[in-house]
Short mmCIF file of C-alpha atoms in Angstrom, two decimals:
data_model
loop_
_atom_site.label_atom_id
_atom_site.label_comp_id
_atom_site.label_asym_id
_atom_site.label_seq_id
_atom_site.Cartn_x
_atom_site.Cartn_y
_atom_site.Cartn_z
CA MET A 1 -60.13 -37.92 24.34
CA ALA A 2 -58.71 -37.84 27.60
CA TYR A 3 -58.51 -40.47 30.47
CA MET A 4 -58.21 -40.67 34.05
CA ALA A 5 -56.01 -42.45 35.82
CA ALA A 6 -57.87 -45.17 38.29
CA ASP A 7 -55.31 -44.24 41.35
CA PRO A 8 -54.55 -40.78 41.02
CA SER A 9 -52.41 -41.98 44.54
CA ASP A 10 -50.67 -43.91 42.07
CA ILE A 11 -48.13 -40.90 41.33
CA ASP A 12 -45.42 -42.64 39.25
CA ARG A 13 -48.15 -44.07 36.59
CA MET A 14 -48.84 -40.15 35.89
CA PRO A 15 -48.06 -39.17 32.55
CA ARG A 16 -46.30 -35.83 32.05
CA GLY A 17 -49.45 -34.08 31.01
CA GLY A 18 -51.20 -35.02 34.16
CA PHE A 19 -53.49 -38.02 34.97
CA ARG A 20 -56.27 -36.35 32.17
CA ALA A 21 -53.64 -36.14 29.59
CA SER A 22 -54.94 -36.94 25.83
CA CYS A 23 -53.74 -39.72 24.27
CA LEU A 24 -51.79 -37.93 21.90
CA ASP A 25 -50.01 -36.21 24.87
CA ARG A 26 -49.52 -39.92 26.29
CA LEU A 27 -47.81 -40.50 23.30
CA LEU A 28 -45.48 -37.78 23.08
CA GLU A 29 -43.12 -38.54 26.46
CA THR A 30 -40.45 -40.73 26.63
CA ASP A 31 -38.86 -42.75 29.56
CA ARG A 32 -35.32 -42.18 27.70
CA PRO A 33 -32.52 -40.74 29.81
CA GLU A 34 -30.34 -37.23 28.68
CA TYR A 35 -26.90 -37.49 27.90
CA LEU A 36 -26.65 -35.89 31.11
CA ASP A 37 -28.31 -38.97 32.89
CA ARG A 38 -26.58 -41.51 31.62
CA ASP A 39 -22.94 -43.39 32.52
CA ASP A 40 -22.39 -44.60 29.50
CA VAL A 41 -21.92 -41.40 27.67
CA ASP A 42 -18.62 -39.61 27.63
CA SER A 43 -17.75 -36.80 29.60
CA SER A 44 -16.79 -34.58 26.59
CA ILE A 45 -20.17 -34.54 25.42
CA LYS A 46 -21.88 -34.16 28.75
CA ASN A 47 -19.70 -30.87 29.13
CA GLN A 48 -21.05 -29.79 25.55
CA VAL A 49 -24.49 -30.24 26.75
CA ILE A 50 -23.24 -28.46 29.98
CA GLY A 51 -21.61 -25.80 28.25
CA ALA A 52 -24.06 -24.87 25.70
CA LEU A 53 -27.09 -24.63 28.78
CA ASP A 54 -24.68 -21.70 30.01
CA TRP A 55 -24.04 -19.87 26.52
CA THR A 56 -28.03 -20.05 25.40
CA GLY A 57 -28.78 -19.06 29.08
CA ARG A 58 -25.54 -15.94 28.80
CA PHE A 59 -26.77 -15.21 25.26
CA PHE A 60 -30.64 -15.64 25.64
CA LYS A 61 -30.24 -13.55 29.42
CA ASN A 62 -31.94 -16.59 30.93
CA HIS A 63 -29.28 -16.56 33.70
CA GLU A 64 -30.40 -12.81 34.58
CA ARG A 65 -34.06 -13.19 34.16
CA PHE A 66 -34.03 -16.29 36.24
CA ALA A 67 -32.33 -14.93 39.04
CA GLY A 68 -34.60 -11.44 38.71
CA ILE A 69 -37.69 -13.84 39.05
CA ALA A 70 -35.75 -15.45 42.39
CA LEU A 71 -35.12 -12.07 43.90
CA ASP A 72 -38.37 -10.85 43.46
CA LEU A 73 -39.51 -13.43 45.50
CA ILE A 74 -37.14 -12.54 48.15
CA ALA A 75 -37.18 -8.75 47.80
CA ASP A 76 -38.18 -8.04 51.95
CA VAL A 77 -35.59 -10.78 53.02
CA PRO A 78 -32.23 -8.49 53.68
CA ASP A 79 -29.91 -11.09 54.02
CA PRO A 80 -31.38 -14.17 51.64
CA ARG A 81 -30.63 -17.33 52.20
CA ILE A 82 -30.28 -19.30 48.65
CA LEU A 83 -30.10 -23.06 47.76
CA GLU A 84 -29.92 -23.83 44.20
CA LEU A 85 -30.63 -27.79 43.33
CA GLY A 86 -29.07 -28.83 39.93
CA ALA A 87 -27.10 -26.16 39.60
CA GLY A 88 -25.29 -27.71 36.65
CA HIS A 89 -23.00 -24.80 35.11
CA GLY A 90 -23.68 -22.10 38.10
CA GLY A 91 -24.52 -19.65 35.52
CA VAL A 92 -27.92 -18.50 37.84
CA SER A 93 -26.28 -19.02 41.03
CA ARG A 94 -23.31 -17.15 39.78
CA GLN A 95 -26.21 -14.02 39.07
CA LEU A 96 -27.69 -14.20 42.23
CA LEU A 97 -24.54 -13.29 43.96
CA ALA A 98 -23.89 -10.49 41.49
CA ASP A 99 -27.44 -9.24 41.50
CA HIS A 100 -27.45 -9.17 44.96
CA PRO A 101 -24.75 -8.05 47.70
CA SER A 102 -25.58 -9.60 50.87
CA ALA A 103 -27.46 -13.05 49.40
CA HIS A 104 -25.98 -16.26 50.51
CA VAL A 105 -26.22 -18.99 47.86
CA THR A 106 -25.56 -22.76 48.33
CA VAL A 107 -24.87 -23.85 45.17
CA THR A 108 -25.74 -28.13 44.41
CA ASP A 109 -25.79 -30.64 41.92
CA LEU A 110 -26.17 -34.54 42.00
CA ASP A 111 -23.31 -35.34 39.47
CA PRO A 112 -20.07 -35.09 41.62
CA GLU A 113 -18.29 -34.01 37.74
CA SER A 114 -20.41 -30.75 37.61
CA VAL A 115 -19.92 -29.92 41.71
CA ALA A 116 -16.15 -30.32 41.10
CA ARG A 117 -16.35 -27.94 38.10
CA ILE A 118 -18.35 -25.53 39.73
CA ALA A 119 -16.23 -25.60 42.78
CA ALA A 120 -13.34 -24.74 40.75
CA SER A 121 -14.79 -22.19 39.66
CA ASP A 122 -14.92 -18.50 41.13
CA LEU A 123 -17.79 -19.88 42.97
CA GLY A 124 -15.47 -22.63 44.34
CA SER A 125 -13.54 -19.38 46.26
CA HIS A 126 -16.44 -16.81 46.94
CA PRO A 127 -17.20 -15.95 49.74
CA ARG A 128 -21.00 -16.09 49.91
CA ALA A 129 -20.94 -18.72 47.68
CA GLU A 130 -20.58 -22.58 49.08
CA VAL A 131 -20.49 -25.65 46.76
CA ARG A 132 -21.88 -28.75 47.57
CA ARG A 133 -23.53 -31.97 46.30
CA MET A 134 -26.88 -32.60 47.02
CA ASP A 135 -29.84 -34.50 46.03
CA ALA A 136 -33.19 -33.06 45.48
CA THR A 137 -34.97 -35.61 46.11
CA ALA A 138 -33.04 -35.62 49.68
CA ILE A 139 -32.14 -32.22 50.74
CA ASP A 140 -29.47 -32.18 53.48
CA ALA A 141 -30.71 -29.16 55.60
CA ALA A 142 -32.57 -28.70 58.35
CA ASP A 143 -36.46 -27.54 58.62
CA GLY A 144 -36.35 -23.43 57.54
CA SER A 145 -32.51 -23.61 56.72
CA TYR A 146 -33.34 -21.12 53.48
CA ASN A 147 -35.41 -18.17 52.26
CA LEU A 148 -35.56 -19.75 48.80
CA VAL A 149 -35.03 -22.78 47.04
CA LEU A 150 -34.14 -22.58 43.10
CA PHE A 151 -34.61 -25.47 40.74
CA ALA A 152 -33.81 -24.22 36.93
CA LEU A 153 -34.62 -26.28 33.73
CA SER A 154 -33.99 -29.63 35.52
CA PHE A 155 -37.16 -30.60 37.20
CA HIS A 156 -37.86 -32.14 34.02
CA HIS A 157 -35.05 -34.90 34.73
CA LEU A 158 -37.21 -36.92 37.63
CA ARG A 159 -39.92 -39.29 37.56
CA PRO A 160 -43.01 -38.39 39.30
CA ALA A 161 -42.35 -39.62 42.55
CA GLN A 162 -38.89 -38.02 42.47
CA ALA A 163 -40.68 -34.41 41.84
CA ALA A 164 -43.07 -35.02 44.11
CA ARG A 165 -40.70 -35.52 46.59
CA VAL A 166 -38.76 -32.00 45.55
CA PHE A 167 -41.84 -30.26 46.49
CA ALA A 168 -41.82 -31.92 49.77
CA GLU A 169 -38.14 -31.19 50.53
CA GLY A 170 -38.11 -27.72 48.68
CA THR A 171 -40.92 -26.52 50.94
CA ARG A 172 -39.36 -28.11 54.15
CA VAL A 173 -36.15 -26.20 53.59
CA ALA A 174 -37.24 -23.21 52.55
CA ASP A 175 -40.06 -20.57 53.01
CA THR A 176 -40.77 -20.61 48.91
CA LEU A 177 -39.57 -23.06 46.35
CA LEU A 178 -39.52 -21.67 42.77
CA ILE A 179 -39.15 -24.48 39.83
CA ILE A 180 -37.96 -22.92 36.17
CA ASP A 181 -38.68 -25.56 33.70
CA LEU A 182 -39.38 -26.49 30.41
CA PRO A 183 -43.45 -25.48 29.44
CA ARG A 184 -45.57 -28.44 27.85
CA PRO A 185 -47.39 -26.97 25.33
CA PRO A 186 -50.82 -28.63 23.86
CA ALA A 187 -49.92 -32.10 22.11
CA PRO A 188 -50.63 -29.92 18.39
CA LEU A 189 -48.05 -27.33 19.10
CA HIS A 190 -45.60 -30.09 20.93
CA LEU A 191 -45.47 -31.96 17.60
CA LEU A 192 -44.81 -28.64 15.89
CA ARG A 193 -41.63 -27.55 17.94
CA LEU A 194 -40.37 -31.49 18.16
CA ALA A 195 -40.39 -31.73 14.61
CA THR A 196 -38.30 -28.42 14.17
CA MET A 197 -36.04 -30.10 16.40
CA LEU A 198 -35.57 -33.28 15.25
CA PRO A 199 -33.36 -32.84 11.46
CA ALA A 200 -30.37 -31.40 14.26
CA ALA A 201 -30.89 -34.17 16.97
CA ALA A 202 -28.58 -36.64 15.22
CA VAL A 203 -25.28 -34.25 15.58
CA LEU A 204 -26.11 -31.84 18.01
CA PRO A 205 -25.93 -33.08 21.57
CA PHE A 206 -27.64 -30.11 23.06
CA VAL A 207 -30.86 -30.53 20.46
CA HIS A 208 -30.90 -34.29 21.30
CA ASP A 209 -30.97 -33.79 25.10
CA GLY A 210 -33.94 -30.62 24.42
CA ILE A 211 -35.88 -33.15 22.60
CA ILE A 212 -36.02 -35.82 25.29
CA SER A 213 -36.35 -32.82 27.65
CA SER A 214 -39.29 -31.60 26.28
CA LEU A 215 -41.02 -34.98 25.92
CA ARG A 216 -40.46 -35.45 29.64
CA SER A 217 -41.98 -31.53 30.82
CA TYR A 218 -44.63 -31.56 32.99
CA SER A 219 -48.08 -29.88 32.54
CA PRO A 220 -49.24 -27.38 34.78
CA SER A 221 -52.18 -30.18 35.43
CA ALA A 222 -49.45 -32.62 36.54
CA LEU A 223 -47.59 -30.21 38.93
CA ARG A 224 -50.57 -29.67 40.76
CA SER A 225 -50.90 -33.49 41.05
CA LEU A 226 -47.21 -33.95 41.57
CA ALA A 227 -47.77 -30.76 44.92
CA HIS A 228 -50.63 -32.25 45.96
CA HIS A 229 -49.03 -35.64 46.55
CA ALA A 230 -46.19 -34.31 48.55
CA ASP A 231 -48.35 -32.69 50.77
CA PRO A 232 -52.17 -31.31 50.47
CA SER A 233 -51.08 -28.09 52.42
CA ILE A 234 -48.79 -26.82 49.56
CA GLU A 235 -50.11 -23.64 47.73
CA LEU A 236 -48.81 -23.40 43.70
CA THR A 237 -48.68 -20.56 41.40
CA LEU A 238 -48.12 -21.44 37.75
CA ARG A 239 -46.85 -18.82 35.11
CA SER A 240 -46.07 -20.07 31.21
CA GLY A 241 -46.46 -19.24 27.86
CA LEU A 242 -45.78 -21.16 24.90
CA THR A 243 -42.26 -19.29 24.43
CA GLU A 244 -41.96 -18.62 27.90
CA PRO A 245 -40.43 -20.87 30.46
CA GLN A 246 -42.88 -22.71 33.28
CA ILE A 247 -43.06 -20.79 36.37
CA VAL A 248 -43.78 -22.67 39.81
CA ILE A 249 -44.22 -21.04 43.18
CA ALA A 250 -44.92 -23.50 46.01
CA ARG A 251 -45.19 -22.68 49.35
CA ARG A 252 -47.19 -24.48 52.02
CA GLY A 253 -50.38 -23.07 53.47
CA ARG A 254 -50.41 -21.66 56.56
#
């Protein structure tokens, strides 16, 4: 059975499955932060998670796939300006620069340690890259500064009100906002996915955060509500699958 929230404008009370989420789906979410979001966790644990994310991205070629999705959206732009939010390890930005000979990429994250680590890497000295600390909910850039804003595998970290701000800000500073994140499967399949991950969560920080990420992922219905709350003129294109990432393409209506 599904329930409708009394006031859809109260976006921060929206379940991750959307206002019409079932009782079971509402149980499959959490406010518990991931290791990456906590201040009381040793940096070595956070580095393990970030390193695992980078390794899996390279091993399963997610960096290449995400960069390809992004570049396809701006294929007609000769010298595209791209902003990556929540870059973490910088792997996708690095791939964007490798795959496009004239793209300029602003690589950002909210976490100062991640920004320092990226700045100390090859990206910090790349002639077509700029590394900055930036809040995805309050982007420090003028309207229309970029052709594309990319937010990959980090959107679920945000509460609904913050997530709505990303839609508003991303479509303000760029022609297109591309969000790539975990899909939220139907509740019975979600339970099965969580059950397969639980045994390893106690010993592997990456899996621990993966379970919380799954519980905090947004459904297509929730994403539509977030975009509408941000600005009713925002138009969404959504693509996802049970084993595929959720792809959200957001643009302001003309």
